[in-house]
Coordinates of C-alpha atoms in Angstrom, one line a residue:
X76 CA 17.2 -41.3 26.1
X77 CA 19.8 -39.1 24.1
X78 CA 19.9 -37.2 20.8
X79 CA 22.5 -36.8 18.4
X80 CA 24.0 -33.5 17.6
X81 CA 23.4 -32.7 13.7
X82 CA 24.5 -29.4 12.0
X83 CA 21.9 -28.0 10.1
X84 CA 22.9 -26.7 6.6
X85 CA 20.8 -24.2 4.4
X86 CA 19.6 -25.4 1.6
X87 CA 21.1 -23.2 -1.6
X88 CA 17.7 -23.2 -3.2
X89 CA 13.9 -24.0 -1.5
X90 CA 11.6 -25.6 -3.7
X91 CA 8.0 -25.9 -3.2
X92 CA 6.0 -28.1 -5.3
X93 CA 3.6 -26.8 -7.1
X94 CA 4.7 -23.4 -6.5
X95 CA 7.3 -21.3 -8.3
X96 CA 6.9 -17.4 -8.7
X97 CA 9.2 -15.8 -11.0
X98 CA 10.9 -12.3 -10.2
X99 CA 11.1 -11.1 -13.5
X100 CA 8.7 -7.7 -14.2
X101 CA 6.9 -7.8 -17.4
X102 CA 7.7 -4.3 -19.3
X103 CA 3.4 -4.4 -20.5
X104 CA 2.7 -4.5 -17.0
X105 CA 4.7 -2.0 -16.3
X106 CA 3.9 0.6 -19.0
X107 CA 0.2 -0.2 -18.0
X108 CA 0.0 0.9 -15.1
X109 CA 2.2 4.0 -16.1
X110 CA -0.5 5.2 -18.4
X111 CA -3.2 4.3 -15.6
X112 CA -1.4 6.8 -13.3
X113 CA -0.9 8.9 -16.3
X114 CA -4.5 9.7 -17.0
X115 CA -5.6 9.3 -13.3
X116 CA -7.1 12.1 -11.7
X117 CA -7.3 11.2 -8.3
X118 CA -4.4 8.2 -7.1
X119 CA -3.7 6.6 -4.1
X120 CA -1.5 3.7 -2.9
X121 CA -1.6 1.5 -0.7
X122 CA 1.7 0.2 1.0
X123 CA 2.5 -3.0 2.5
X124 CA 4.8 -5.4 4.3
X125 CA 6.2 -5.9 0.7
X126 CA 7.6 -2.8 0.7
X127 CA 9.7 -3.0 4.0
X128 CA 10.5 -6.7 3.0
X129 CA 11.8 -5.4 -0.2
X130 CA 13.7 -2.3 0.9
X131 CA 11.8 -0.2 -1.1
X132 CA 10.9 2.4 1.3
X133 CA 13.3 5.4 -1.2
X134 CA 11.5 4.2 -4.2
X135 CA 7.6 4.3 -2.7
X136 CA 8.6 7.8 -1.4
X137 CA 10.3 8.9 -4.3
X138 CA 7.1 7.9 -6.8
X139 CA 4.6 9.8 -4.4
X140 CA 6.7 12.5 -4.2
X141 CA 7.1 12.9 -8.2
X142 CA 3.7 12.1 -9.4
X143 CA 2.4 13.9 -6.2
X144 CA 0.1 10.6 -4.6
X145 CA -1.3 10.6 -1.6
X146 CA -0.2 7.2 0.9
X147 CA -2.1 5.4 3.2
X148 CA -0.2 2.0 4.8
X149 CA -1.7 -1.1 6.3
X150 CA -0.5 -2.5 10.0
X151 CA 2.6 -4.4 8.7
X152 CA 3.3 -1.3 6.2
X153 CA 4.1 0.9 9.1
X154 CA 7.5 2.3 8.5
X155 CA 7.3 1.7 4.9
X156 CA 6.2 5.3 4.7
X157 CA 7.3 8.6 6.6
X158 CA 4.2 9.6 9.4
X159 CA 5.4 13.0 9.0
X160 CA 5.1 13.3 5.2
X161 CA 2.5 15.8 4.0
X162 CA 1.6 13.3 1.1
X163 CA 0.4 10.9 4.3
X164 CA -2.9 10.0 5.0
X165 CA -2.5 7.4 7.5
X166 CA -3.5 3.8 8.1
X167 CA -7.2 2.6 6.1
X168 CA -9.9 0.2 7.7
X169 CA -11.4 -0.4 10.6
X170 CA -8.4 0.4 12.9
X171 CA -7.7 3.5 10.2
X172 CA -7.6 7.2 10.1
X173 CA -11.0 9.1 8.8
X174 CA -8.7 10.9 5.7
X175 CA -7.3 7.1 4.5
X176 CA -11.0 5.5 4.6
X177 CA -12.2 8.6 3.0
X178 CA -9.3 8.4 0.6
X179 CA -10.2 4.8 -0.3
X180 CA -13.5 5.7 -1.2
X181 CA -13.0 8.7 -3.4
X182 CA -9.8 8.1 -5.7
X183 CA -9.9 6.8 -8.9
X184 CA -6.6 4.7 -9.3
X185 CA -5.6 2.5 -6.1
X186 CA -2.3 1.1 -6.9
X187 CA -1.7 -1.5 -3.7
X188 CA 2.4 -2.6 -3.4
X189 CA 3.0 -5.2 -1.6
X190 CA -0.4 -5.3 0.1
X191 CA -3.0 -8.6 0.5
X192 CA -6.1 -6.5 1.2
X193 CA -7.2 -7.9 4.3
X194 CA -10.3 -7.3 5.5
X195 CA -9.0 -5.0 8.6
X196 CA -8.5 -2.9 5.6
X197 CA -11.3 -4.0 3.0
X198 CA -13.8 -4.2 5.2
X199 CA -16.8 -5.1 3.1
X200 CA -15.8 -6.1 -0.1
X201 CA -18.4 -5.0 -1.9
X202 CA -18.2 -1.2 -0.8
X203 CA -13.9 -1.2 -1.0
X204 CA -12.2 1.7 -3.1
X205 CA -16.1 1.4 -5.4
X206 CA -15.0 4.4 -7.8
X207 CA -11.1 3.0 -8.5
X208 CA -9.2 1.1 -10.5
X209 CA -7.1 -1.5 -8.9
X210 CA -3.6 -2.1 -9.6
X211 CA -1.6 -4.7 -7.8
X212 CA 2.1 -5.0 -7.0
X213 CA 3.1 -8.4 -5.8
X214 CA 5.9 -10.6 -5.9
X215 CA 3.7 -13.3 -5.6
X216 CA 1.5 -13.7 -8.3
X217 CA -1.2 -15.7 -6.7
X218 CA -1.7 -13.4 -4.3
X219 CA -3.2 -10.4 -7.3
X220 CA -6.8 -11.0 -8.0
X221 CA -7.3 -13.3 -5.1
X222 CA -9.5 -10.8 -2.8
X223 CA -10.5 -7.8 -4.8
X224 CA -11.1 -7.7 -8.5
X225 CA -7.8 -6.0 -9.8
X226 CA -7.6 -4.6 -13.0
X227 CA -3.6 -3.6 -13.5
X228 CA -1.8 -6.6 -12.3
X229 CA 1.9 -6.3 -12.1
X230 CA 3.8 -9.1 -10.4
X231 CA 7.4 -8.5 -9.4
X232 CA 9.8 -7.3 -6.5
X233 CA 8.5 -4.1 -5.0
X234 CA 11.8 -2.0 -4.8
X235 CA 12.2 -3.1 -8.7
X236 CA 8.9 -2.5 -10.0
X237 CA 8.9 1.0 -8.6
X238 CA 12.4 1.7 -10.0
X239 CA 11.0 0.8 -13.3
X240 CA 7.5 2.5 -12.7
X241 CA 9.4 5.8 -12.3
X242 CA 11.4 5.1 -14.5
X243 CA 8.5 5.1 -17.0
X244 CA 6.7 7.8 -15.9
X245 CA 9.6 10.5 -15.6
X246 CA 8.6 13.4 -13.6
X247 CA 5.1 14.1 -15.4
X248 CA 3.2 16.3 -13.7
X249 CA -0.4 15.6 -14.2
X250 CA -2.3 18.8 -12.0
X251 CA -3.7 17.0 -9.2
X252 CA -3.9 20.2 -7.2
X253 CA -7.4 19.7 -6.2
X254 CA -7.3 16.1 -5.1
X255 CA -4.4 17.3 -2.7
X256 CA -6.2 19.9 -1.3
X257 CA -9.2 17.5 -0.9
X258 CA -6.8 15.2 1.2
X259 CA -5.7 17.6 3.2
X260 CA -8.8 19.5 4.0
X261 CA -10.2 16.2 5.6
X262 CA -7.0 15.5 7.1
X263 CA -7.3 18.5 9.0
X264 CA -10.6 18.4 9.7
X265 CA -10.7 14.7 10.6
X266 CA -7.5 13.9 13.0
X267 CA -6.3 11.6 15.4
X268 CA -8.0 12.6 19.1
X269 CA -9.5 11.0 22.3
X270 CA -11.7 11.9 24.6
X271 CA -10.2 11.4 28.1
X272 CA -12.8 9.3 30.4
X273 CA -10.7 7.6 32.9
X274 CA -12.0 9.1 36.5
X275 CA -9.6 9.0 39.8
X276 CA -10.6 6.2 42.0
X277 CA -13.5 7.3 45.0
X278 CA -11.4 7.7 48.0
X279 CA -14.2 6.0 49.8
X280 CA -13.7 2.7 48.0

């Protein structure tokens, strides 16, 4: 028995029937959400593979860092986000820090990017982020809405989206002083440890 030797050839476009997302950002999404962040109080976001898929590492840090928001980052976000950032918070869920789950619970404005809200992170739906807004940034659209009841949907490329979001926003500073310290304070009071309770083997075994 023998096979023949083929040369595979990409395909210049894929097509998926039934399925066909479109990359262009709607500017009323956009300006949306850039009031919701306007008038939020207490913001969050959420960062996901998305963001690393789309490069868009400069533009998530450069959005927390002018509208002064917190980050938290699920498994596949890692990276996405410096660790050393004083604006992190760490990874949410079950496998999460206590500042991110505490995070989630308390802010008013969750804006996820690039995020599916699995439920390592959700946990029970019912009790996830119950005081906040949603917003959702996703290239695929079918993926907004499909988990947790989102009220600021934008659909689009991460790494544009956030050029555009900062765009829109400028550098307004809204005073969220005492959310950050709020952040911190259980940061600090809340951080990664272990207990040691490996013992040396018995000699006498």
């Amino acid at each position: 028995m023998s096979a023949a030797e083929t040369k595979f050839r990409y395909p210049e476009a894929i097509e998926v029937r039934g399925y066909s997302p479109s990359p262009r950002v709607d500017e009323g999404q956009i300006q949306a959400l850039a009031y919701a962040l306007k008038i939020a109080k207490r913001p969050l976001i959420l960062s996901g593979a998305g963001v690393i898929h789309a490069d868009a590492s400069e533009e998530l840090i450069g959005l927390a860092e002018d509208q002064q928001i917190p980050v938290t980052a699920t498994l596949l976000g890692l990276g996405g986000f410096p660790g050393g950032h004083p604006l992190w918070l760490g990874m949410p869920g079950m496998h999460g820090t206590y500042a991110a789950n505490r995070a989630m619970l308390d802010c008013d404005l969750l804006i996820s990017v690039g995020a599916r809200f699995d439920d390592r992170v959700t946990m029970r739906l019912d009790g996830f982020a119950p005081q906040a807004a949603i917003a959702h940034i996703d290239i695929d659209a079918a993926e907004i809405g499909k988990l947790v009841r989102t009220v600021l949907p934008v659909t689009g490329d991460a790494k544009e989206v956030l050029k555009r979001l900062r765009s829109s926003t400028g550098r307004q500073r809204v005073d969220r002083s005492s959310w950050l310290d709020h952040a911190a304070r259980i940061k600090a009071l809340h951080p990664l440890g272990y207990t040691p309770r490996i013992k040396p083997l018995s000699r006498s075994m």
